[in-house]
Tab-separated table of C-alpha atoms in Angstrom:
chain	number	residue	atom	x	y	z
A	404	UNK	CA	82.731	82.270	71.647
A	405	UNK	CA	80.524	85.184	70.663
A	406	UNK	CA	80.224	88.225	72.871
A	407	UNK	CA	76.859	88.404	74.729
A	408	UNK	CA	74.892	91.485	73.680
A	409	UNK	CA	74.214	92.315	77.341
A	410	UNK	CA	77.879	92.215	78.369
A	411	UNK	CA	78.882	95.469	80.093
A	412	UNK	CA	80.984	97.990	78.192
A	413	UNK	CA	83.917	99.691	79.907
A	414	UNK	CA	85.932	102.628	78.576
A	415	UNK	CA	89.477	102.753	79.950
A	416	UNK	CA	91.641	105.775	79.179
A	417	UNK	CA	95.355	105.248	78.697
A	418	UNK	CA	94.686	101.549	78.188
A	419	UNK	CA	97.430	100.611	75.732
A	420	UNK	CA	100.199	100.022	78.250
A	421	UNK	CA	101.186	99.568	81.885
A	422	UNK	CA	98.451	99.814	84.540
A	423	UNK	CA	95.757	100.811	82.041
A	424	UNK	CA	96.397	97.706	79.948
A	425	UNK	CA	96.272	95.496	83.037
A	426	UNK	CA	92.949	97.038	84.055
A	427	UNK	CA	91.626	96.308	80.579
A	428	UNK	CA	92.837	92.695	80.781
A	429	UNK	CA	91.062	92.112	84.089
A	430	UNK	CA	87.812	93.663	82.922
A	431	UNK	CA	87.882	91.674	79.698
A	432	UNK	CA	88.669	88.428	81.508
A	433	UNK	CA	85.620	89.094	83.685
A	434	UNK	CA	83.397	89.233	80.595
A	435	UNK	CA	83.235	92.937	79.845
A	436	UNK	CA	83.577	94.499	76.430
A	437	UNK	CA	86.506	96.886	76.699
A	438	UNK	CA	87.127	100.132	74.831
A	439	UNK	CA	90.827	100.926	74.850
A	440	UNK	CA	91.619	104.618	74.653
A	441	UNK	CA	95.088	105.668	73.551
A	442	UNK	CA	96.772	108.866	72.462
A	443	UNK	CA	100.057	107.835	70.843
A	444	UNK	CA	100.400	104.110	71.602
A	445	UNK	CA	98.083	102.980	68.818
A	446	UNK	CA	100.135	99.929	67.862
A	447	UNK	CA	100.117	98.612	71.421
A	448	UNK	CA	96.389	99.315	71.767
A	449	UNK	CA	95.604	97.539	68.501
A	450	UNK	CA	97.690	94.542	69.535
A	451	UNK	CA	95.935	94.302	72.907
A	452	UNK	CA	92.508	94.614	71.272
A	453	UNK	CA	93.441	91.860	68.833
A	454	UNK	CA	94.198	89.472	71.692
A	455	UNK	CA	90.830	90.266	73.261
A	456	UNK	CA	88.917	89.851	70.015
A	457	UNK	CA	90.636	86.531	69.353
A	458	UNK	CA	89.037	85.283	72.574
A	459	UNK	CA	85.620	86.855	72.004
A	460	UNK	CA	84.846	88.558	68.671
A	461	UNK	CA	83.959	92.251	68.942
A	462	UNK	CA	84.809	92.342	72.642
A	463	UNK	CA	87.357	95.141	72.247
A	464	UNK	CA	87.516	98.453	70.419
A	465	UNK	CA	90.326	101.005	70.129
A	466	UNK	CA	89.579	104.729	70.216
A	467	UNK	CA	92.329	107.300	69.779
A	468	UNK	CA	92.109	110.850	71.091
A	469	UNK	CA	94.135	113.586	72.749
A	470	UNK	CA	92.487	114.069	76.137
A	471	UNK	CA	93.814	117.620	76.272
A	472	UNK	CA	91.437	118.438	73.416
A	473	UNK	CA	88.279	119.025	75.438
A	474	UNK	CA	86.175	119.203	72.301
A	475	UNK	CA	87.103	115.619	71.428
A	476	UNK	CA	85.943	114.077	74.687
A	477	UNK	CA	82.250	113.995	73.876
A	478	UNK	CA	83.082	112.361	70.567
A	479	UNK	CA	85.077	109.710	72.394
A	480	UNK	CA	81.995	108.657	74.334
A	481	UNK	CA	79.868	108.937	71.202
A	482	UNK	CA	82.188	106.520	69.393
A	483	UNK	CA	81.779	103.952	72.168
A	484	UNK	CA	78.000	104.188	72.160
A	485	UNK	CA	77.818	104.175	68.360
A	486	UNK	CA	79.677	100.869	68.305
A	487	UNK	CA	78.223	99.050	71.314
A	488	UNK	CA	74.992	100.919	72.039
A	489	UNK	CA	75.740	101.358	75.727
A	490	UNK	CA	78.332	102.363	78.318
A	491	UNK	CA	78.503	100.798	81.769
A	492	UNK	CA	81.856	101.874	83.174
A	493	UNK	CA	84.423	104.629	82.812
A	494	UNK	CA	87.956	104.295	84.130
A	495	UNK	CA	89.883	107.581	84.099
A	496	UNK	CA	93.386	106.144	84.133
A	497	UNK	CA	95.356	108.277	81.638
A	498	UNK	CA	97.751	110.664	83.349
A	499	UNK	CA	100.761	112.849	82.724
A	500	UNK	CA	103.438	112.753	85.413
A	501	UNK	CA	106.555	114.880	85.525
A	502	UNK	CA	108.286	117.251	87.986
A	503	UNK	CA	107.706	120.997	87.955
A	504	UNK	CA	110.284	123.081	89.808
A	505	UNK	CA	109.020	126.242	91.447
A	506	UNK	CA	110.051	129.218	89.363
A	507	UNK	CA	109.924	127.175	86.169
A	508	UNK	CA	106.231	126.182	85.995
A	509	UNK	CA	104.731	127.406	82.751
A	510	UNK	CA	101.392	127.324	80.961
A	511	UNK	CA	102.327	124.207	78.992
A	512	UNK	CA	102.944	122.225	82.168
A	513	UNK	CA	99.707	123.536	83.665
A	514	UNK	CA	97.660	122.544	80.620
A	515	UNK	CA	99.240	119.082	80.447
A	516	UNK	CA	99.098	118.078	84.104
A	517	UNK	CA	95.780	119.697	84.990
A	518	UNK	CA	94.318	118.706	81.634
A	519	UNK	CA	95.121	115.006	81.790
A	520	UNK	CA	94.642	114.470	85.514
A	521	UNK	CA	91.622	116.669	86.276
A	522	UNK	CA	89.986	118.376	83.316
A	523	UNK	CA	89.673	115.330	81.060
A	524	UNK	CA	88.163	113.112	83.793
A	525	UNK	CA	85.562	115.795	84.511
A	526	UNK	CA	84.480	116.261	80.902
A	527	UNK	CA	84.566	112.533	80.147
A	528	UNK	CA	82.385	111.875	83.177
A	529	UNK	CA	79.989	114.581	82.040
A	530	UNK	CA	79.770	113.113	78.544
A	531	UNK	CA	79.401	109.567	79.836
A	532	UNK	CA	76.870	110.390	82.545
A	533	UNK	CA	73.640	109.986	80.507
A	534	UNK	CA	74.711	106.512	79.391
A	535	UNK	CA	75.944	105.530	82.829
A	536	UNK	CA	72.664	106.707	84.316
A	537	UNK	CA	70.796	104.526	81.842
A	538	UNK	CA	72.854	101.452	82.694
A	539	UNK	CA	73.277	102.097	86.416
A	540	UNK	CA	77.003	102.181	85.787
A	541	UNK	CA	80.091	103.331	87.634
A	542	UNK	CA	83.204	105.485	87.361
A	543	UNK	CA	86.617	104.756	88.828
A	544	UNK	CA	89.223	107.511	88.839
A	545	UNK	CA	92.872	106.596	89.298
A	546	UNK	CA	93.988	109.142	91.852
A	547	UNK	CA	97.323	109.016	93.735
A	548	UNK	CA	98.553	108.859	97.309
A	549	UNK	CA	100.239	112.184	96.539
A	550	UNK	CA	96.835	113.844	96.309
A	551	UNK	CA	96.936	113.865	100.112
A	552	UNK	CA	100.671	113.510	100.758
A	553	UNK	CA	102.458	115.750	98.232
A	554	UNK	CA	105.685	114.627	96.614
A	555	UNK	CA	108.469	117.193	96.733
A	556	UNK	CA	109.346	118.511	93.302
A	557	UNK	CA	105.929	117.718	91.837
A	558	UNK	CA	103.653	120.510	93.127
A	559	UNK	CA	101.535	120.840	90.007
A	560	UNK	CA	101.001	117.105	89.579
A	561	UNK	CA	100.049	116.786	93.240
A	562	UNK	CA	97.613	119.693	92.932
A	563	UNK	CA	96.044	118.066	89.858
A	564	UNK	CA	95.571	114.749	91.647
A	565	UNK	CA	94.224	116.534	94.717
A	566	UNK	CA	91.700	118.129	92.389
A	567	UNK	CA	90.798	114.708	91.017
A	568	UNK	CA	90.294	113.418	94.540
A	569	UNK	CA	87.906	116.269	95.263
A	570	UNK	CA	86.190	115.767	91.926
A	571	UNK	CA	85.707	112.064	92.678
A	572	UNK	CA	83.910	112.872	95.897
A	573	UNK	CA	81.856	115.599	94.237
A	574	UNK	CA	80.835	113.370	91.322
A	575	UNK	CA	79.793	110.647	93.741
A	576	UNK	CA	77.349	113.161	95.187
A	577	UNK	CA	76.233	114.604	91.850
A	578	UNK	CA	75.668	111.315	90.013
A	579	UNK	CA	74.106	109.314	92.862
A	580	UNK	CA	72.091	107.216	93.298
A	581	UNK	CA	72.254	105.610	89.841
A	582	UNK	CA	75.978	105.999	89.204
A	583	UNK	CA	78.675	105.079	91.712
A	584	UNK	CA	81.958	107.010	91.636
A	585	UNK	CA	85.110	105.854	93.413
A	586	UNK	CA	88.828	106.522	93.324
A	587	UNK	CA	91.805	104.205	93.583
A	588	UNK	CA	95.071	105.730	94.799
A	589	UNK	CA	98.026	103.498	93.882
A	590	UNK	CA	101.278	103.685	95.752
A	591	UNK	CA	104.517	102.380	94.271
A	592	UNK	CA	103.283	100.194	91.413
A	593	UNK	CA	105.310	100.910	88.279
A	594	UNK	CA	108.179	103.360	88.087
A	595	UNK	CA	108.240	106.022	85.362
A	596	UNK	CA	110.106	104.865	82.274
A	597	UNK	CA	112.026	108.127	81.828
A	598	UNK	CA	114.354	107.739	84.793
A	599	UNK	CA	112.642	110.239	87.101
A	600	UNK	CA	113.370	107.981	90.092
A	601	UNK	CA	116.952	106.646	90.239
A	602	UNK	CA	117.586	103.450	92.269
A	603	UNK	CA	118.374	105.242	95.536
A	604	UNK	CA	115.127	107.217	95.380
A	605	UNK	CA	113.172	104.072	94.579
A	606	UNK	CA	114.628	102.354	97.619
A	607	UNK	CA	113.661	105.333	99.783
A	608	UNK	CA	110.084	105.233	98.509
A	609	UNK	CA	109.776	101.493	99.143
A	610	UNK	CA	111.233	101.925	102.629
A	611	UNK	CA	108.290	104.193	103.498
A	612	UNK	CA	105.665	101.650	102.419
A	613	UNK	CA	104.004	99.432	104.990
A	614	UNK	CA	104.617	96.273	102.960
A	615	UNK	CA	108.211	97.202	102.130
A	616	UNK	CA	107.828	96.323	98.476
A	617	UNK	CA	106.357	97.648	95.248
A	618	UNK	CA	102.939	96.518	94.139
A	619	UNK	CA	101.872	95.085	90.794
A	620	UNK	CA	99.510	96.495	88.156
A	621	UNK	CA	97.245	93.515	88.856
A	622	UNK	CA	96.739	94.821	92.403
A	623	UNK	CA	95.188	97.969	90.968
A	624	UNK	CA	93.293	96.130	88.239
A	625	UNK	CA	91.604	93.792	90.720
A	626	UNK	CA	90.523	96.747	92.830
A	627	UNK	CA	89.108	98.617	89.826
A	628	UNK	CA	87.183	95.527	88.727
A	629	UNK	CA	85.738	95.121	92.211
A	630	UNK	CA	84.553	98.716	92.388
A	631	UNK	CA	83.004	98.611	88.927
A	632	UNK	CA	81.236	95.263	88.950
A	633	UNK	CA	81.327	93.604	92.387
A	634	UNK	CA	80.556	96.485	94.741
A	635	UNK	CA	76.929	97.493	94.111
A	636	UNK	CA	76.664	99.254	97.478
């Protein structure tokens, strides 16, 4: 099956693995052409793109960039448009997440957490805006419940996500009426892979959820798809 030329194009940051990959799968299954951004997980991104392109030729593209390099962000959008000629959706999913103890926060932690969670989404949205305006597109930012309810031990991460929450609301105002901007704030979906939350802490987190269980990446992916393509108002 060939890819329709009018199929929407979605750029998903941090799309090689975990929630980002699941978002990409849902968007692709719905008929979108998906651009998978990665920083280090190129093999995983290439493998995921290959599965998409086996279903519909030229329905997936991999772009690699360090989102902390602000100068590269415009080129990331340019690469998408050069290949597909349009951009209909931007999903700012990529995120750094690690604790920062008071008294030990340094410039490197600031640049990483603020850069990935707030600065990169702003500059990507700015670069994508002309193309999103042309297509009447949409942006979804992956925020966090800790933007409003801080997590002890993670003050800088929480501040970065709080900034992204404010940015989401501001961009919705700035880019309206042609471009819709929304945020999705996951709760307990996938635990960090570096052991930040031992079993007892995981149980405590789940105990504070209304559903008393962790969610699945597909829960987030379905919501992102809805906001991008099924929620015109």
